[in-house]
Amino acid sequence: MIVTVTPNTALDVTYTVDELRPGAVHRAREVRHRAGGKGVNVARVLHALGVDVRAVVTAGGATGTAVAADLAAAGLAADVVPIAGETRRTTTILGSGGATLLNEPGPELGSAEWTALAAAVARSRPEVLVCSGSLPPGAPADAYGRLLASCPSGSGPPATWLSILDTSGPALLTGLAGKPTVVKPNIEELREVTGLEDPVAAATELRRAGAGAVVVSLGAEGLLAVTPAGTWQATPSTALTGNSTGAGDAVVAALALGLSRREPWPELLRRAVALSGAAVLGPLAGDVDLAHYHRERELVAVRAQPERES
Amino acid sequence: MIVTVTPNTALDVTYTVDELRPGAVHRAREVRHRAGGKGVNVARVLHALGVDVRAVVTAGGATGTAVAADLAAAGLAADVVPIAGETRRTTTILGSGGATLLNEPGPELGSAEWTALAAAVARSRPEVLVCSGSLPPGAPADAYGRLLASCPSGSGPPATWLSILDTSGPALLTGLAGKPTVVKPNIEELREVTGLEDPVAAATELRRAGAGAVVVSLGAEGLLAVTPAGTWQATPSTALTGNSTGAGDAVVAALALGLSRREPWPELLRRAVALSGAAVLGPLAGDVDLAHYHRERELVAVRAQPERES
């Protein structure tokens, strides 16, 4: 089974306004709440595709109760790890100028809570483990590295083939110690952690530091994958306008599904680009336009890139 | 005692960011929560001045629990009317461009809840009753008119001297049936409800429709008061920069205090302009800079305006 883990789970609140104007007073036309955090969004996408998935989340306080209730209402299989702090909120303001996000940092987790989270992950016996999103404040530097390593041995093929890490900054760098099968930074995150402009050189650097493969999201340009089997660029058939908030989570969902099916990289990248576009066309993070997904999988262009000397 | 009633109570959430940029992702540097809604802010200002005040609020769900807990922590005397719906949140985003507000509409109140609210107001036997802020969705058109009329007769001087209505649009117009002693629209709200450009003519119109006196906030220009005893304009000694969110609530607090002490209008307006400035200098709605308040009361200029033919 695919398992996602979200240490810094959130209640996503989406406000719809006509136009967000800094300094003005706005009356929200619509207010929607749902469980969020990147791992939850990845699980939601996989669930929408009919894929068996389990979300391991943290939940505390009244906001945590709302998160757990929403997961249950959505029919998402979840392991809820109770925490003492109050679960954070992320606020999305949808207006004519696009989506504006405002993220709370989230509560600190105690060491017993980290242990409970790792135990919940191990209990769920993942075939593919997805570690997604920011770490809560005060998290151990190597929190993702430890979660990636907490995969019980013997539950499937070697762990180096079975995990995805989608985070940024120090959490990404220290997570590489857990030898994730794939890391999925976007181009800015990749440049930030490596200090390198060239994405292939930067991805190669992350592979040297522990990543099996690096899939870089290039926004409207699609994906670049630097893998043990070669380097590819996958380009969507058309530029889409919509809500790009959930596009990265859809890429991760597709990668998790493709990895679980041992798909070759070109097939896996077609799936990822198509699902990413389907998320841009969905109204909220975690929603996907299934018709676009199935159509676009046939249309994505995947080009192998020549091997470079390194 | 001064009593404020807030049918559409809120939990005010203030996020501090570097700069609010529409379309961007922001990480909140600081998140603060406190009980809000205009009536609560008025009560907070009066409490800061050491004035005896009671806030009648509605509270429902986890957010309502947070509101009630915050009122208790602040030492504000409150009558909490339980409601079935979830109390709304208002979000303020403080950045280099000033304060951006995002208000949820709030839950509907059932008719039994409206009755309980009016009973709580009557039980508190107000000398001055302050009705502040928006009405919740689906409220009876004359909700404020009824609350203003629910003041028990015999509890003090005639009701026409004992109430302040601070709201806008239809809630303001229909509230005039409750014969408030003072209404306090800002200049835009006054123009919107009367369709008249000239503030004195517009205020005279509201007096004809039931208001005893009309105090118009003119922003940095101070206040215009059209009253049974004459018309005055009160101007601050200096222009202030700061958070103007709570300035209107501070004006209402000053008016309530001045009315309770039967102050003459010029004295009352000096108090209101000074307290308004003190709120602009306070960090959050409901906070006031007491040093500015006491100093500025001596400096506000109050000019009587000649009687017009009407």
XYZ file of C-alpha atoms in Angstrom:
620
model
C 0.000 0.000 0.000
C 1.024 3.600 -0.554
C 1.332 5.449 2.755
C 1.721 9.210 3.126
C 3.005 10.815 6.318
C 2.318 14.449 7.192
C 4.054 15.556 10.409
C 2.757 19.123 10.024
C -0.867 18.332 9.140
C -3.164 21.322 8.630
C -6.754 22.356 8.312
C -6.891 24.055 4.912
C -9.306 26.976 4.894
C -10.202 28.445 1.514
C -11.842 31.853 1.275
C -13.282 33.094 -2.004
C -13.259 36.868 -2.523
C -13.758 38.998 -5.617
C -10.228 40.340 -5.551
C -7.612 40.392 -2.786
C -6.533 43.998 -2.250
C -3.816 44.568 0.377
C -5.005 47.137 2.938
C -8.722 46.573 2.214
C -11.568 44.857 4.088
C -12.971 41.776 2.330
C -16.108 39.809 2.991
C -15.557 36.157 2.096
C -18.164 34.950 -0.410
C -17.429 31.350 0.444
C -15.514 29.552 3.187
C -14.457 25.920 2.830
C -12.538 23.757 5.320
C -10.734 20.532 4.742
C -7.903 18.390 6.000
C -4.636 19.375 4.382
C -0.912 19.296 4.447
C 0.922 17.936 1.423
C 0.721 14.273 2.429
C -3.033 14.516 2.889
C -3.387 16.123 -0.535
C -1.313 13.348 -2.121
C -3.543 10.736 -0.444
C -6.638 12.592 -1.636
C -5.446 12.506 -5.244
C -4.648 8.777 -5.053
C -8.030 8.093 -3.430
C -9.711 9.990 -6.294
C -7.928 7.611 -8.699
C -9.269 4.611 -6.775
C -5.819 3.693 -5.449
C -5.435 2.084 -2.008
C -3.697 4.671 0.176
C -3.328 5.438 3.858
C -2.566 8.858 5.355
C -0.622 9.081 8.617
C -1.368 12.468 10.170
C -0.961 14.364 13.433
C -3.990 15.992 15.046
C -4.374 18.143 18.145
C -6.975 20.457 19.642
C -10.236 21.508 18.041
C -8.554 22.026 14.671
C -7.145 18.498 14.844
C -10.642 17.172 15.572
C -11.883 18.970 12.458
C -9.043 17.418 10.416
C -9.854 13.891 11.611
C -13.577 14.409 10.951
C -12.891 15.650 7.430
C -10.637 12.681 6.618
C -13.381 10.334 7.788
C -16.024 12.221 5.777
C -13.829 12.002 2.672
C -13.483 8.236 3.128
C -9.696 8.492 3.368
C -8.049 5.724 5.390
C -6.028 7.515 8.047
C -3.882 6.870 11.104
C -4.371 9.855 13.364
C -1.502 10.380 15.807
C -2.798 12.567 18.668
C -0.591 15.502 19.661
C -0.782 17.964 22.548
C -0.471 21.106 20.385
C -3.224 22.663 18.303
C -3.141 21.591 14.648
C -2.284 24.516 12.376
C -4.414 26.160 9.710
C -3.391 27.133 6.235
C -5.432 29.855 4.601
C -5.938 30.130 0.853
C -7.559 33.271 -0.508
C -8.976 32.687 -3.978
C -9.626 35.847 -5.951
C -9.381 37.179 -9.470
C -5.597 37.459 -9.012
C -5.199 33.715 -8.291
C -4.513 31.924 -5.011
C -2.781 33.667 -2.103
C -1.557 31.371 0.678
C -0.941 32.116 4.314
C 0.578 29.274 6.324
C 0.797 28.987 10.095
C 4.046 27.341 11.272
C 2.210 24.626 13.267
C 2.758 23.208 16.775
C 5.954 21.582 17.974
C 5.838 17.797 18.445
C 7.277 16.199 21.582
C 9.750 13.339 21.257
C 7.059 10.810 22.280
C 4.888 12.208 19.506
C 7.674 11.750 16.958
C 8.080 8.150 18.177
C 4.323 7.560 17.842
C 4.395 8.986 14.304
C 7.265 6.685 13.275
C 5.479 3.717 14.876
C 2.270 4.526 12.958
C 4.259 4.618 9.716
C 5.971 1.302 10.490
C 2.642 -0.326 11.471
C 1.112 0.665 8.148
C 3.799 -1.408 6.329
C 4.141 0.860 3.297
C 5.184 -0.400 -0.139
C 5.768 3.230 -1.070
C 6.190 5.785 1.701
C 5.563 9.437 0.830
C 7.048 12.086 3.170
C 5.550 15.418 2.195
C 5.539 18.994 3.313
C 7.222 21.189 5.881
C 8.417 19.916 9.239
C 6.822 21.476 12.333
C 8.895 24.046 14.256
C 11.515 22.478 16.500
C 11.525 19.170 14.597
C 14.711 17.080 14.813
C 16.929 18.107 11.881
C 16.852 14.582 10.472
C 13.124 13.937 11.084
C 12.397 12.881 7.508
C 15.576 10.847 7.319
C 14.435 8.872 10.367
C 10.871 8.414 9.058
C 12.234 7.182 5.730
C 14.466 4.750 7.587
C 11.601 3.572 9.827
C 10.126 1.576 6.933
C 10.145 -2.007 8.261
C 12.588 -4.119 6.325
C 11.079 -7.172 4.676
C 7.734 -5.552 3.920
C 8.535 -5.319 0.222
C 11.345 -4.607 -2.213
C 14.432 -2.743 -0.950
C 13.674 0.541 0.779
C 15.693 2.513 -1.764
C 12.936 1.802 -4.275
C 10.082 2.686 -2.108
C 9.966 6.230 -0.891
C 9.364 9.796 -2.030
C 10.487 12.903 -0.194
C 8.811 16.194 -1.121
C 10.003 19.045 1.060
C 12.424 21.941 0.865
C 15.393 23.593 2.559
C 17.122 21.865 5.474
C 14.341 19.252 5.788
C 15.124 18.140 2.232
C 18.900 18.071 2.714
C 18.819 16.142 5.988
C 16.087 13.833 4.643
C 18.516 12.569 1.991
C 20.163 10.504 4.742
C 17.017 8.321 4.618
C 17.900 7.376 1.002
C 14.560 8.283 -0.606
C 13.887 6.566 -3.940
C 12.795 9.915 -5.371
C 12.947 13.518 -4.202
C 10.712 16.055 -5.936
C 11.866 19.642 -5.472
C 10.616 22.389 -7.735
C 13.260 24.330 -9.618
C 13.510 27.120 -7.012
C 13.764 24.644 -4.130
C 16.442 22.708 -6.029
C 18.509 25.861 -6.636
C 18.064 26.987 -3.054
C 19.397 23.779 -1.488
C 22.253 23.228 -3.948
C 23.225 26.783 -4.860
C 23.511 25.542 -8.468
C 21.742 27.169 -11.429
C 21.836 24.175 -13.783
C 19.032 21.757 -12.813
C 20.796 18.614 -14.085
C 23.965 19.454 -12.156
C 21.885 20.314 -9.064
C 19.870 17.075 -9.300
C 23.075 15.069 -9.716
C 24.332 16.691 -6.510
C 21.221 15.517 -4.606
C 21.667 12.002 -6.001
C 25.244 11.968 -4.707
C 23.904 13.019 -1.283
C 21.474 10.103 -1.069
C 18.519 10.537 -3.426
C 17.872 7.616 -5.794
C 16.301 9.854 -8.440
C 15.433 13.532 -8.602
C 12.236 14.740 -10.295
C 12.245 18.507 -10.686
C 9.006 20.368 -11.369
C 9.574 23.098 -13.924
C 6.080 24.637 -13.667
C 4.417 24.949 -17.082
C 7.516 23.356 -18.690
C 6.740 19.979 -17.094
C 9.210 17.724 -15.288
C 12.905 16.913 -15.433
C 13.913 13.507 -14.075
C 17.514 12.606 -13.279
C 17.473 8.881 -12.452
C 19.776 5.844 -12.276
C 18.298 4.786 -15.649
C 18.849 8.092 -17.442
C 17.671 11.678 -17.659
C 14.335 12.730 -19.206
C 12.314 15.846 -19.698
C 8.510 15.447 -19.885
C 6.500 18.330 -21.349
C 2.724 18.800 -21.234
C 0.852 19.079 -24.535
C -0.624 22.459 -23.620
C -0.242 25.277 -21.093
C -3.038 25.287 -18.494
C -4.378 28.079 -16.354
C -5.950 27.274 -13.004
C -5.012 26.698 -9.404
C -1.423 25.434 -9.369
C -1.419 24.956 -5.571
C -1.984 21.196 -5.776
C 0.087 20.468 -8.880
C 3.177 19.360 -6.947
C 1.127 17.021 -4.743
C -0.405 15.468 -7.875
C 3.087 14.844 -9.285
C 4.013 13.073 -6.054
C 0.800 11.014 -6.161
C 1.582 9.913 -9.718
C 5.182 9.069 -8.818
C 3.988 6.990 -5.852
C 1.507 5.115 -8.007
C 4.054 4.570 -10.802
C 6.706 3.377 -8.330
C 4.265 0.955 -6.734
C 3.622 -0.510 -10.203
C 7.320 -0.558 -11.116
C 6.633 1.521 -14.219
C 9.541 2.552 -16.443
C 10.494 6.224 -16.069
C 8.994 7.557 -19.335
C 5.600 6.034 -18.437
C 5.854 7.301 -14.883
C 6.668 10.838 -16.054
C 3.754 10.878 -18.512
C 1.482 9.920 -15.645
C 2.972 12.625 -13.421
C 2.697 15.454 -15.963
C -0.879 14.463 -16.836
C -1.974 14.260 -13.195
C -0.286 17.568 -12.422
C -2.328 19.250 -15.178
C -5.457 17.537 -13.903
C -4.809 19.113 -10.495
C -4.350 22.591 -11.983
C -7.830 22.173 -13.480
C -9.291 20.979 -10.128
C -10.947 23.595 -7.944
C -9.017 22.858 -4.708
C -5.688 21.256 -3.770
C -6.305 17.500 -3.919
C -9.009 17.677 -6.610
C -8.208 16.376 -10.084
C -9.900 16.538 -13.482
C -9.886 12.822 -14.343
C -10.855 13.353 -17.992
C -7.838 15.598 -18.517
C -5.608 13.077 -16.743
C -6.561 10.156 -18.988
C -6.429 12.235 -22.194
C -3.175 13.993 -21.397
C -1.285 10.768 -20.541
C -1.298 9.988 -24.273
C -0.105 13.470 -25.222
C 2.810 14.248 -22.899
C 6.145 14.429 -24.760
C 9.030 12.625 -23.032
C 12.541 13.241 -24.380
C 15.603 11.421 -23.130
C 18.545 13.734 -22.514
C 22.072 12.649 -23.400
C 24.286 11.422 -20.580
C 26.630 14.131 -19.279
C 30.109 13.630 -17.984
C 30.093 14.261 -14.290
C -23.524 49.914 33.381
C -22.515 50.066 29.725
C -23.501 46.902 27.894
C -22.351 45.938 24.402
C -24.148 43.333 22.321
C -22.459 41.516 19.444
C -24.829 39.176 17.585
C -22.107 38.229 15.084
C -19.239 37.635 17.522
C -15.945 36.493 16.021
C -12.595 35.035 16.836
C -10.136 37.612 15.479
C -7.019 35.982 14.074
C -4.093 38.267 13.283
C -1.261 37.048 11.080
C 1.944 39.045 10.743
C 3.773 38.710 7.430
C 6.546 40.754 5.857
C 4.385 41.924 2.983
C 1.081 40.602 1.632
C 1.530 39.816 -2.068
C -1.559 38.553 -3.908
C -0.772 35.249 -5.642
C 2.182 34.415 -3.368
C 2.750 31.912 -0.531
C 3.344 33.520 2.881
C 4.605 32.009 6.087
C 3.041 33.801 9.045
C 5.715 35.159 11.392
C 3.213 35.484 14.204
C -0.340 34.261 14.821
C -2.536 35.827 17.509
C -6.114 34.904 18.441
C -8.630 36.872 20.412
C -12.328 37.418 20.905
C -13.653 40.022 18.498
C -16.585 41.569 16.784
C -17.158 45.287 17.170
C -19.079 45.084 20.463
C -16.302 43.034 22.031
C -13.715 45.565 20.872
C -15.781 48.432 22.334
C -15.968 46.567 25.650
C -12.217 45.918 25.549
C -11.486 49.639 25.123
C -13.804 50.571 28.010
C -12.250 47.856 30.188
C -8.792 49.284 29.385
C -10.074 52.665 30.668
C -11.222 51.008 33.902
C -14.901 51.502 33.034
C -17.509 48.955 34.180
C -18.755 47.227 31.038
C -20.437 43.970 30.115
C -20.251 42.246 26.714
C -23.182 40.136 25.529
C -21.872 37.737 22.884
C -22.895 34.641 20.961
C -20.633 31.594 20.943
C -20.863 28.253 19.185
C -18.579 25.340 18.372
C -14.859 25.148 19.045
C -14.338 28.725 17.858
C -17.027 29.908 20.285
C -15.250 28.071 23.096
C -12.056 29.916 22.171
C -13.942 33.240 22.219
C -15.410 32.590 25.673
C -12.010 31.488 27.009
C -10.341 34.623 25.673
C -12.976 36.919 27.213
C -12.420 35.219 30.567
C -8.629 35.477 30.214
C -8.951 39.202 29.425
C -11.077 39.713 32.543
C -13.972 41.071 30.495
C -17.398 40.563 32.086
C -19.435 38.688 29.488
C -22.805 37.036 28.984
C -22.198 34.212 26.553
C -25.327 33.140 24.654
C -24.726 29.623 23.309
C -25.633 29.054 19.657
C -25.781 25.907 17.528
C -23.662 27.286 14.663
C -19.890 27.646 14.672
C -18.691 31.140 15.645
C -17.021 32.892 12.724
C -13.411 33.989 12.352
C -12.136 37.276 11.082
C -8.614 37.281 9.711
C -6.331 40.304 9.773
C -3.100 40.147 7.828
C -0.602 42.714 9.085
C 2.188 43.503 6.650
C 4.251 46.405 5.454
C 1.240 47.576 3.390
C -1.000 47.896 6.473
C -3.871 45.692 7.633
C -5.833 43.498 5.223
C -9.083 42.078 6.601
C -10.965 38.965 5.579
C -14.296 38.443 7.301
C -16.388 35.281 7.368
C -20.137 35.951 7.247
C -20.863 33.975 10.441
C -23.526 31.398 11.353
C -27.269 32.034 11.228
C -29.017 32.365 14.586
C -32.280 30.526 15.217
C -35.270 32.444 16.563
C -34.789 30.937 20.040
C -31.193 32.173 19.922
C -32.351 35.710 19.052
C -34.787 35.551 21.972
C -31.994 34.386 24.301
C -29.782 37.246 23.102
C -32.485 39.854 23.760
C -33.142 38.299 27.183
C -29.432 38.475 28.045
C -29.398 42.157 27.082
C -32.507 42.898 29.151
C -31.115 40.972 32.149
C -27.945 43.056 32.095
C -30.070 46.222 32.649
C -27.913 48.564 30.545
C -27.630 52.286 31.233
C -26.084 52.609 27.799
C -26.615 49.802 25.296
C -24.147 49.544 22.409
C -25.247 47.558 19.328
C -22.188 47.094 17.146
C -21.165 45.361 13.988
C -22.712 43.330 11.209
C -25.762 41.135 11.684
C -25.314 37.416 11.016
C -26.697 36.053 7.734
C -30.452 35.482 7.804
C -30.993 37.876 10.730
C -34.455 39.463 11.034
C -34.336 42.773 9.126
C -35.141 44.708 12.298
C -32.848 42.723 14.620
C -31.046 45.800 15.970
C -34.302 47.744 16.234
C -35.688 44.972 18.441
C -32.556 44.726 20.595
C -32.554 48.501 21.097
C -36.222 48.301 22.099
C -35.574 45.363 24.447
C -33.956 47.736 26.955
C -36.175 47.361 30.049
C -38.023 50.567 30.705
C -37.463 52.050 34.147
C -33.847 50.922 34.411
C -32.571 54.462 33.942
C -33.240 57.661 32.055
C -35.413 57.513 28.917
C -34.249 54.975 26.362
C -33.706 57.661 23.723
C -30.637 58.788 25.692
C -29.173 55.438 26.239
C -28.109 53.594 23.142
C -25.568 53.599 20.337
C -25.950 51.802 17.030
C -22.799 51.222 14.962
C -23.521 49.215 11.855
C -24.044 49.793 8.152
C -26.423 49.212 5.243
C -29.864 47.720 5.862
C -29.002 46.817 9.479
C -28.419 50.525 10.146
C -31.571 51.699 8.395
C -33.881 49.181 10.054
C -32.146 49.696 13.409
C -33.318 53.322 13.420
C -36.778 52.014 14.392
C -35.229 51.260 17.803
C -34.619 55.023 18.290
C -30.909 54.853 19.133
C -29.560 57.867 21.032
C -26.594 57.979 18.653
C -25.710 56.263 15.400
C -22.075 56.303 14.282
C -21.646 55.640 10.565
C -18.439 56.546 8.798
C -18.767 58.928 5.872
C -18.976 56.150 3.247
C -21.588 54.217 5.242
C -23.594 57.423 5.678
C -23.528 58.181 1.958
C -24.373 54.581 1.109
C -27.528 54.430 3.243
C -28.825 57.932 2.404
C -27.599 58.403 -1.152
C -26.679 61.968 -0.122
C -23.233 63.505 -0.637
C -23.500 66.248 1.990
C -22.830 64.720 5.430
C -24.941 67.236 7.369
C -27.940 66.680 5.073
C -27.415 62.903 5.256
C -27.130 62.933 9.056
C -30.277 65.071 9.296
C -32.034 62.420 7.217
C -31.026 59.678 9.679
C -32.236 61.835 12.579
C -35.608 62.204 10.868
C -35.737 58.395 10.506
C -35.230 57.786 14.240
C -31.639 58.528 15.317
C -31.312 60.957 18.239
C -27.908 62.168 17.083
C -25.570 61.178 14.290
C -21.789 61.075 14.800
C -19.985 60.640 11.497
C -16.378 59.488 11.427
C -14.426 61.422 8.815
C -11.205 59.416 9.122
C -8.190 61.668 9.721
C -10.509 64.716 9.676
C -12.125 63.678 12.968
C -15.836 63.574 13.727
C -18.972 65.448 12.676
C -21.872 65.381 15.152
C -25.397 66.386 14.201
C -27.356 66.412 17.466
C -30.518 67.861 19.031
C -28.267 70.445 20.736
C -26.415 71.558 17.612
C -23.852 70.508 15.035
C -20.122 70.258 15.755
C -16.980 69.187 13.995
C -14.139 67.835 16.154
C -10.663 67.690 14.630
C -7.590 65.890 16.015
C -4.472 67.962 16.748
C -2.327 65.839 14.477
C -2.603 63.168 11.767
C -1.651 59.699 13.023
C -0.429 56.657 11.176
C -1.087 53.209 12.553
C -3.762 50.517 12.548
C -7.089 52.274 11.935
C -9.063 49.009 12.285
C -10.164 49.734 15.851
C -10.614 53.501 15.547
C -14.382 53.325 15.019
C -14.846 51.010 17.993
C -12.869 53.460 20.158
C -15.168 56.299 19.062
C -18.162 54.204 20.101
C -16.516 53.372 23.442
C -15.935 57.072 24.108
C -19.481 57.971 23.116
C -20.858 55.283 25.437
C -18.739 56.537 28.329
C -19.626 60.185 27.638
C -23.339 59.382 27.370
C -23.248 57.434 30.639
C -21.766 60.552 32.292
C -24.213 62.917 30.575
C -21.327 64.922 29.154
C -22.099 67.898 26.887
C -21.425 67.228 23.222
C -18.169 69.188 22.834
C -16.630 67.291 25.776
C -17.935 63.991 24.461
C -16.483 64.632 21.004
C -13.075 65.566 22.398
C -13.086 62.271 24.276
C -14.105 60.369 21.138
C -11.488 61.923 18.846
C -8.760 61.392 21.449
C -9.697 57.753 22.069
C -9.925 57.089 18.349
C -6.353 58.323 17.905
C -5.273 56.225 20.884
C -6.687 53.162 19.112
C -4.839 53.950 15.875
C -1.638 53.893 17.939
C -2.596 50.553 19.616
C -1.205 47.369 18.077
C -4.530 45.472 17.745
C -8.226 46.392 17.538
C -9.297 47.044 21.135
C -5.872 48.254 22.313
C -5.431 51.942 23.136
C -2.473 54.198 23.882
C -3.682 55.739 27.148
C -0.989 58.450 27.228
C -2.105 59.708 23.825
C -5.749 59.611 24.934
C -5.219 61.792 27.997
C -2.908 64.247 26.192
C -5.042 64.553 23.062
C -8.282 65.271 24.975
C -6.857 68.716 25.746
C -5.848 69.342 22.138
C -8.857 68.346 20.007
C -10.469 71.347 18.298
C -14.291 71.425 18.448
C -16.095 73.971 16.272
C -19.850 74.533 16.365
C -21.393 74.747 12.910
C -24.159 77.237 12.187
C -27.728 75.922 12.127
C -28.962 75.236 8.606
C -32.469 75.636 7.291
C -33.871 72.168 6.664
